Amino acid sequence: MIPAPFDYARAGSVDEAIELLGREDAKVIAGGHSLLPLLKLRFARPSLLVDIGRLDDLRYVREDGDRIAIGALSRHADLALDPVLAQGCGLLARTAGNVGDPQVRHRGTIGGSVAHADPASDLATVLLTIDADFVARGPDGDRTIAAADLFTGPFETSLGSQELLTEIRVPKVDGGRYLKHVRRQQDWATVAVAAARPNGDVRVGLAGMGPTPLRARAVEDAVAGGASPAEAAAHAAEGADPPSDVSGSSEYRAHLARVLTRQALEQI
Amino acid sequence: MKVSITVNGTGHDVDVEPRTLLVYFLREQLGLKGTNVGCDTTSCGACTVLLDGESVKSCTVLAVQADGSEVTTIEGLAGDGELHPVQQAFHENHALQCGYCTPGFVMASVSLLKENPSPSEEEIRLALEGNLCRCTGYHNILKAVQAAARAGA
């Protein structure tokens, strides 16, 4: 499968990338592991690819007060082995090490995963669960977007067409679980559940249960009200509208969400 | 556009269309047919090569993204008529049947052993999750990687 033709420019700086993104139908490419499959299927036909893959100053993990700042170009393989992330937010490091397969993790970036906004994205689901913040730069400068405001639809975010995601900021979180049900090890999650206590309170997120990664608010409320893991998990599919596809029916996904939520709550 | 890519130690300054996938650049422009196209969807791993020393699926990398990089393909492993220890181990452990997936498995194994010289059985299985074999199965592949690790590949 060969993508449709496009122009290509390698950005030498974030500001140059933003300028290049001013062209109509321009699209950012980082590792390319979300975008290239779409280009090959010709679901995406950008006029210009702006390659930010060599902007090495967007590749870092560092402590910043009570948060950890992660450069958007950090690859899954780097995050999986990063000592600062392992110490401060091991849930995210472990999840990064569980994305795709080793070849994918050598190329794929956390910023790319987030901006691609697949409703079954492992990293996006964990980031939504722990209330990460996202820093985006555009022609008017930087702005910070809360996770709850970022994911707006299937493969859609509130990032502007000329905005570049530059940093992901996560709270320090002890423990936490991300349980993923897949038909084959390297598949996208049929359903996955993240559970953690980012600020002491239990937070639960779901992948594969709707048009975007979701928070299981009814479960969180039940836990806060003193419910047991089994009682709280019974609410896991409330308000969700899981799809039916080759990986499972809507009913099956709702069942998986309840089972995985119970297991995750029991393990945190 | 003009790219400069080093493949198996040889520099190539060539013109490529931006949409050219690395695997087709290797196979069709350089004539290195050892890297196979299997699924063409980042699933099977048949097209695995090393990009700056790390395994990647070359069906999901643009040649222009590899500009300035070093690529190693299956053709670049053996030296002076001697098989690479991973190739030798695949040979001795009968870790292939039709052989189509083999270059990808070998390259993924080379990358694994570089990152983790003494992997456990589970670590080997997880490290090869991105490579699919449809005939001989995985048992002898696992044995070959264990043998290569013992041989210090």
mmCIF file with all atom_site columns, C-alpha atoms in Angstrom, chain A residues 110-243:
data_model
loop_
_atom_site.group_PDB
_atom_site.id
_atom_site.type_symbol
_atom_site.label_atom_id
_atom_site.label_alt_id
_atom_site.label_comp_id
_atom_site.label_asym_id
_atom_site.label_entity_id
_atom_site.label_seq_id
_atom_site.pdbx_PDB_ins_code
_atom_site.Cartn_x
_atom_site.Cartn_y
_atom_site.Cartn_z
_atom_site.occupancy
_atom_site.B_iso_or_equiv
_atom_site.pdbx_formal_charge
_atom_site.auth_seq_id
_atom_site.auth_comp_id
_atom_site.auth_asym_id
_atom_site.auth_atom_id
_atom_site.pdbx_PDB_model_num
ATOM 1   C CA . ILE A 1 110 ? 3.595   9.869   23.459 1.00 0.00 ? 110 ILE A CA 1
ATOM 2   C CA . GLY A 1 111 ? 2.669   13.143  21.761 1.00 0.00 ? 111 GLY A CA 1
ATOM 3   C CA . GLY A 1 112 ? 1.746   11.328  18.581 1.00 0.00 ? 112 GLY A CA 1
ATOM 4   C CA . SER A 1 113 ? -0.447  8.857   20.469 1.00 0.00 ? 113 SER A CA 1
ATOM 5   C CA . VAL A 1 114 ? -2.230  11.669  22.264 1.00 0.00 ? 114 VAL A CA 1
ATOM 6   C CA . ALA A 1 115 ? -2.752  13.863  19.197 1.00 0.00 ? 115 ALA A CA 1
ATOM 7   C CA . HIS A 1 116 ? -3.972  10.881  17.174 1.00 0.00 ? 116 HIS A CA 1
ATOM 8   C CA . ALA A 1 117 ? -6.644  10.336  19.859 1.00 0.00 ? 117 ALA A CA 1
ATOM 9   C CA . ASP A 1 118 ? -7.593  6.771   19.115 1.00 0.00 ? 118 ASP A CA 1
ATOM 10  C CA . PRO A 1 119 ? -10.525 5.862   21.397 1.00 0.00 ? 119 PRO A CA 1
ATOM 11  C CA . ALA A 1 120 ? -8.626  2.685   22.348 1.00 0.00 ? 120 ALA A CA 1
ATOM 12  C CA . SER A 1 121 ? -5.309  4.440   23.031 1.00 0.00 ? 121 SER A CA 1
ATOM 13  C CA . ASP A 1 122 ? -3.480  3.056   26.057 1.00 0.00 ? 122 ASP A CA 1
ATOM 14  C CA . LEU A 1 123 ? -1.542  6.210   26.855 1.00 0.00 ? 123 LEU A CA 1
ATOM 15  C CA . ALA A 1 124 ? -4.426  8.610   26.259 1.00 0.00 ? 124 ALA A CA 1
ATOM 16  C CA . THR A 1 125 ? -6.613  6.573   28.619 1.00 0.00 ? 125 THR A CA 1
ATOM 17  C CA . VAL A 1 126 ? -4.036  6.575   31.402 1.00 0.00 ? 126 VAL A CA 1
ATOM 18  C CA . LEU A 1 127 ? -3.359  10.300  30.924 1.00 0.00 ? 127 LEU A CA 1
ATOM 19  C CA . LEU A 1 128 ? -7.080  11.066  31.123 1.00 0.00 ? 128 LEU A CA 1
ATOM 20  C CA . THR A 1 129 ? -7.367  8.930   34.249 1.00 0.00 ? 129 THR A CA 1
ATOM 21  C CA . ILE A 1 130 ? -4.596  10.712  36.139 1.00 0.00 ? 130 ILE A CA 1
ATOM 22  C CA . ASP A 1 131 ? -5.679  14.221  35.016 1.00 0.00 ? 131 ASP A CA 1
ATOM 23  C CA . ALA A 1 132 ? -2.633  15.039  32.917 1.00 0.00 ? 132 ALA A CA 1
ATOM 24  C CA . ASP A 1 133 ? -2.249  18.489  31.385 1.00 0.00 ? 133 ASP A CA 1
ATOM 25  C CA . PHE A 1 134 ? -1.118  19.111  27.830 1.00 0.00 ? 134 PHE A CA 1
ATOM 26  C CA . VAL A 1 135 ? 0.958   22.057  26.648 1.00 0.00 ? 135 VAL A CA 1
ATOM 27  C CA . ALA A 1 136 ? 0.425   23.121  23.046 1.00 0.00 ? 136 ALA A CA 1
ATOM 28  C CA . ARG A 1 137 ? 2.204   25.871  21.162 1.00 0.00 ? 137 ARG A CA 1
ATOM 29  C CA . GLY A 1 138 ? 0.635   27.822  18.326 1.00 0.00 ? 138 GLY A CA 1
ATOM 30  C CA . PRO A 1 139 ? 1.197   31.104  16.523 1.00 0.00 ? 139 PRO A CA 1
ATOM 31  C CA . ASP A 1 140 ? -0.033  32.955  19.637 1.00 0.00 ? 140 ASP A CA 1
ATOM 32  C CA . GLY A 1 141 ? 2.195   31.122  22.095 1.00 0.00 ? 141 GLY A CA 1
ATOM 33  C CA . ASP A 1 142 ? 1.681   28.336  24.625 1.00 0.00 ? 142 ASP A CA 1
ATOM 34  C CA . ARG A 1 143 ? -1.545  27.213  26.229 1.00 0.00 ? 143 ARG A CA 1
ATOM 35  C CA . THR A 1 144 ? -2.327  24.401  28.655 1.00 0.00 ? 144 THR A CA 1
ATOM 36  C CA . ILE A 1 145 ? -5.209  22.030  28.006 1.00 0.00 ? 145 ILE A CA 1
ATOM 37  C CA . ALA A 1 146 ? -6.709  19.794  30.683 1.00 0.00 ? 146 ALA A CA 1
ATOM 38  C CA . ALA A 1 147 ? -7.138  16.142  29.734 1.00 0.00 ? 147 ALA A CA 1
ATOM 39  C CA . ALA A 1 148 ? -10.886 16.428  30.150 1.00 0.00 ? 148 ALA A CA 1
ATOM 40  C CA . ASP A 1 149 ? -10.920 19.116  27.433 1.00 0.00 ? 149 ASP A CA 1
ATOM 41  C CA . LEU A 1 150 ? -8.523  17.507  24.957 1.00 0.00 ? 150 LEU A CA 1
ATOM 42  C CA . PHE A 1 151 ? -10.315 14.466  23.559 1.00 0.00 ? 151 PHE A CA 1
ATOM 43  C CA . THR A 1 152 ? -13.371 15.660  21.664 1.00 0.00 ? 152 THR A CA 1
ATOM 44  C CA . GLY A 1 153 ? -14.275 12.722  19.397 1.00 0.00 ? 153 GLY A CA 1
ATOM 45  C CA . PRO A 1 154 ? -12.902 9.666   17.608 1.00 0.00 ? 154 PRO A CA 1
ATOM 46  C CA . PHE A 1 155 ? -9.441  10.731  16.368 1.00 0.00 ? 155 PHE A CA 1
ATOM 47  C CA . GLU A 1 156 ? -10.335 14.331  17.242 1.00 0.00 ? 156 GLU A CA 1
ATOM 48  C CA . THR A 1 157 ? -8.812  16.700  19.773 1.00 0.00 ? 157 THR A CA 1
ATOM 49  C CA . SER A 1 158 ? -9.214  20.350  20.672 1.00 0.00 ? 158 SER A CA 1
ATOM 50  C CA . LEU A 1 159 ? -5.737  21.081  19.258 1.00 0.00 ? 159 LEU A CA 1
ATOM 51  C CA . GLY A 1 160 ? -5.872  23.737  16.557 1.00 0.00 ? 160 GLY A CA 1
ATOM 52  C CA . SER A 1 161 ? -4.620  22.953  13.062 1.00 0.00 ? 161 SER A CA 1
ATOM 53  C CA . GLN A 1 162 ? -1.589  25.165  13.656 1.00 0.00 ? 162 GLN A CA 1
ATOM 54  C CA . GLU A 1 163 ? -0.924  24.021  17.215 1.00 0.00 ? 163 GLU A CA 1
ATOM 55  C CA . LEU A 1 164 ? 1.790   21.572  18.168 1.00 0.00 ? 164 LEU A CA 1
ATOM 56  C CA . LEU A 1 165 ? 1.590   19.446  21.303 1.00 0.00 ? 165 LEU A CA 1
ATOM 57  C CA . THR A 1 166 ? 4.933   20.020  23.029 1.00 0.00 ? 166 THR A CA 1
ATOM 58  C CA . GLU A 1 167 ? 4.672   18.672  26.573 1.00 0.00 ? 167 GLU A CA 1
ATOM 59  C CA . ILE A 1 168 ? 2.606   16.329  28.727 1.00 0.00 ? 168 ILE A CA 1
ATOM 60  C CA . ARG A 1 169 ? 2.488   17.094  32.450 1.00 0.00 ? 169 ARG A CA 1
ATOM 61  C CA . VAL A 1 170 ? 1.491   14.333  34.834 1.00 0.00 ? 170 VAL A CA 1
ATOM 62  C CA . PRO A 1 171 ? 1.038   14.207  38.598 1.00 0.00 ? 171 PRO A CA 1
ATOM 63  C CA . LYS A 1 172 ? 3.176   11.886  40.668 1.00 0.00 ? 172 LYS A CA 1
ATOM 64  C CA . VAL A 1 173 ? 1.193   8.720   41.188 1.00 0.00 ? 173 VAL A CA 1
ATOM 65  C CA . ASP A 1 174 ? 2.054   5.702   43.303 1.00 0.00 ? 174 ASP A CA 1
ATOM 66  C CA . GLY A 1 175 ? 0.847   2.348   42.089 1.00 0.00 ? 175 GLY A CA 1
ATOM 67  C CA . GLY A 1 176 ? -2.065  2.196   39.708 1.00 0.00 ? 176 GLY A CA 1
ATOM 68  C CA . ARG A 1 177 ? -3.077  -0.464  37.232 1.00 0.00 ? 177 ARG A CA 1
ATOM 69  C CA . TYR A 1 178 ? -3.793  -0.602  33.523 1.00 0.00 ? 178 TYR A CA 1
ATOM 70  C CA . LEU A 1 179 ? -5.517  -3.800  32.493 1.00 0.00 ? 179 LEU A CA 1
ATOM 71  C CA . LYS A 1 180 ? -5.938  -4.377  28.770 1.00 0.00 ? 180 LYS A CA 1
ATOM 72  C CA . HIS A 1 181 ? -7.958  -7.088  27.094 1.00 0.00 ? 181 HIS A CA 1
ATOM 73  C CA . VAL A 1 182 ? -6.658  -7.957  23.635 1.00 0.00 ? 182 VAL A CA 1
ATOM 74  C CA . ARG A 1 183 ? -7.349  -10.816 21.253 1.00 0.00 ? 183 ARG A CA 1
ATOM 75  C CA . ARG A 1 184 ? -3.669  -10.885 20.277 1.00 0.00 ? 184 ARG A CA 1
ATOM 76  C CA . GLN A 1 185 ? -0.813  -9.415  22.319 1.00 0.00 ? 185 GLN A CA 1
ATOM 77  C CA . GLN A 1 186 ? 0.002   -6.611  19.864 1.00 0.00 ? 186 GLN A CA 1
ATOM 78  C CA . ASP A 1 187 ? -3.622  -5.591  19.180 1.00 0.00 ? 187 ASP A CA 1
ATOM 79  C CA . TRP A 1 188 ? -5.339  -2.406  20.194 1.00 0.00 ? 188 TRP A CA 1
ATOM 80  C CA . ALA A 1 189 ? -7.329  -2.902  23.382 1.00 0.00 ? 189 ALA A CA 1
ATOM 81  C CA . THR A 1 190 ? -10.795 -4.333  22.913 1.00 0.00 ? 190 THR A CA 1
ATOM 82  C CA . VAL A 1 191 ? -11.394 -2.724  26.291 1.00 0.00 ? 191 VAL A CA 1
ATOM 83  C CA . ALA A 1 192 ? -8.885  -1.508  28.824 1.00 0.00 ? 192 ALA A CA 1
ATOM 84  C CA . VAL A 1 193 ? -9.276  -0.038  32.289 1.00 0.00 ? 193 VAL A CA 1
ATOM 85  C CA . ALA A 1 194 ? -6.920  2.292   34.127 1.00 0.00 ? 194 ALA A CA 1
ATOM 86  C CA . ALA A 1 195 ? -7.271  2.779   37.880 1.00 0.00 ? 195 ALA A CA 1
ATOM 87  C CA . ALA A 1 196 ? -5.098  4.954   40.090 1.00 0.00 ? 196 ALA A CA 1
ATOM 88  C CA . ARG A 1 197 ? -5.164  7.337   43.050 1.00 0.00 ? 197 ARG A CA 1
ATOM 89  C CA . PRO A 1 198 ? -3.504  10.474  41.630 1.00 0.00 ? 198 PRO A CA 1
ATOM 90  C CA . ASN A 1 199 ? -4.445  12.661  44.609 1.00 0.00 ? 199 ASN A CA 1
ATOM 91  C CA . GLY A 1 200 ? -5.642  10.056  47.053 1.00 0.00 ? 200 GLY A CA 1
ATOM 92  C CA . ASP A 1 201 ? -9.031  9.657   45.392 1.00 0.00 ? 201 ASP A CA 1
ATOM 93  C CA . VAL A 1 202 ? -9.654  6.713   43.101 1.00 0.00 ? 202 VAL A CA 1
ATOM 94  C CA . ARG A 1 203 ? -9.820  7.555   39.399 1.00 0.00 ? 203 ARG A CA 1
ATOM 95  C CA . VAL A 1 204 ? -10.907 5.104   36.704 1.00 0.00 ? 204 VAL A CA 1
ATOM 96  C CA . GLY A 1 205 ? -10.577 5.438   32.929 1.00 0.00 ? 205 GLY A CA 1
ATOM 97  C CA . LEU A 1 206 ? -11.772 3.294   30.049 1.00 0.00 ? 206 LEU A CA 1
ATOM 98  C CA . ALA A 1 207 ? -10.381 2.596   26.561 1.00 0.00 ? 207 ALA A CA 1
ATOM 99  C CA . GLY A 1 208 ? -12.474 1.166   23.754 1.00 0.00 ? 208 GLY A CA 1
ATOM 100 C CA . MET A 1 209 ? -15.782 2.029   25.398 1.00 0.00 ? 209 MET A CA 1
ATOM 101 C CA . GLY A 1 210 ? -16.855 5.024   23.320 1.00 0.00 ? 210 GLY A CA 1
ATOM 102 C CA . PRO A 1 211 ? -15.742 7.663   20.813 1.00 0.00 ? 211 PRO A CA 1
ATOM 103 C CA . THR A 1 212 ? -12.916 8.852   23.092 1.00 0.00 ? 212 THR A CA 1
ATOM 104 C CA . PRO A 1 213 ? -11.104 7.523   26.149 1.00 0.00 ? 213 PRO A CA 1
ATOM 105 C CA . LEU A 1 214 ? -13.603 7.935   28.992 1.00 0.00 ? 214 LEU A CA 1
ATOM 106 C CA . ARG A 1 215 ? -13.649 8.436   32.729 1.00 0.00 ? 215 ARG A CA 1
ATOM 107 C CA . ALA A 1 216 ? -15.886 5.996   34.627 1.00 0.00 ? 216 ALA A CA 1
ATOM 108 C CA . ARG A 1 217 ? -17.384 8.691   36.860 1.00 0.00 ? 217 ARG A CA 1
ATOM 109 C CA . ALA A 1 218 ? -20.080 6.426   38.286 1.00 0.00 ? 218 ALA A CA 1
ATOM 110 C CA . VAL A 1 219 ? -17.419 3.996   39.469 1.00 0.00 ? 219 VAL A CA 1
ATOM 111 C CA . GLU A 1 220 ? -15.359 6.821   41.003 1.00 0.00 ? 220 GLU A CA 1
ATOM 112 C CA . ASP A 1 221 ? -18.446 8.158   42.828 1.00 0.00 ? 221 ASP A CA 1
ATOM 113 C CA . ALA A 1 222 ? -19.336 4.696   44.108 1.00 0.00 ? 222 ALA A CA 1
ATOM 114 C CA . VAL A 1 223 ? -15.824 4.134   45.476 1.00 0.00 ? 223 VAL A CA 1
ATOM 115 C CA . ALA A 1 224 ? -15.893 7.568   47.121 1.00 0.00 ? 224 ALA A CA 1
ATOM 116 C CA . GLY A 1 225 ? -19.204 6.558   48.712 1.00 0.00 ? 225 GLY A CA 1
ATOM 117 C CA . GLY A 1 226 ? -17.654 3.476   50.270 1.00 0.00 ? 226 GLY A CA 1
ATOM 118 C CA . ALA A 1 227 ? -18.623 0.805   47.711 1.00 0.00 ? 227 ALA A CA 1
ATOM 119 C CA . SER A 1 228 ? -16.515 -2.354  47.431 1.00 0.00 ? 228 SER A CA 1
ATOM 120 C CA . PRO A 1 229 ? -14.583 -2.986  44.190 1.00 0.00 ? 229 PRO A CA 1
ATOM 121 C CA . ALA A 1 230 ? -17.263 -5.434  43.035 1.00 0.00 ? 230 ALA A CA 1
ATOM 122 C CA . GLU A 1 231 ? -20.099 -3.027  43.843 1.00 0.00 ? 231 GLU A CA 1
ATOM 123 C CA . ALA A 1 232 ? -18.370 -0.065  42.218 1.00 0.00 ? 232 ALA A CA 1
ATOM 124 C CA . ALA A 1 233 ? -17.331 -2.040  39.137 1.00 0.00 ? 233 ALA A CA 1
ATOM 125 C CA . ALA A 1 234 ? -20.964 -2.846  38.388 1.00 0.00 ? 234 ALA A CA 1
ATOM 126 C CA . HIS A 1 235 ? -21.254 0.810   37.272 1.00 0.00 ? 235 HIS A CA 1
ATOM 127 C CA . ALA A 1 236 ? -18.301 0.625   34.838 1.00 0.00 ? 236 ALA A CA 1
ATOM 128 C CA . ALA A 1 237 ? -20.317 0.796   31.618 1.00 0.00 ? 237 ALA A CA 1
ATOM 129 C CA . GLU A 1 238 ? -22.809 3.408   32.815 1.00 0.00 ? 238 GLU A CA 1
ATOM 130 C CA . GLY A 1 239 ? -23.042 6.295   30.400 1.00 0.00 ? 239 GLY A CA 1
ATOM 131 C CA . ALA A 1 240 ? -20.698 4.576   27.927 1.00 0.00 ? 240 ALA A CA 1
ATOM 132 C CA . ASP A 1 241 ? -21.724 3.647   24.409 1.00 0.00 ? 241 ASP A CA 1
ATOM 133 C CA . PRO A 1 242 ? -19.264 0.923   23.458 1.00 0.00 ? 242 PRO A CA 1
ATOM 134 C CA . PRO A 1 243 ? -18.999 0.022   19.770 1.00 0.00 ? 243 PRO A CA 1
#
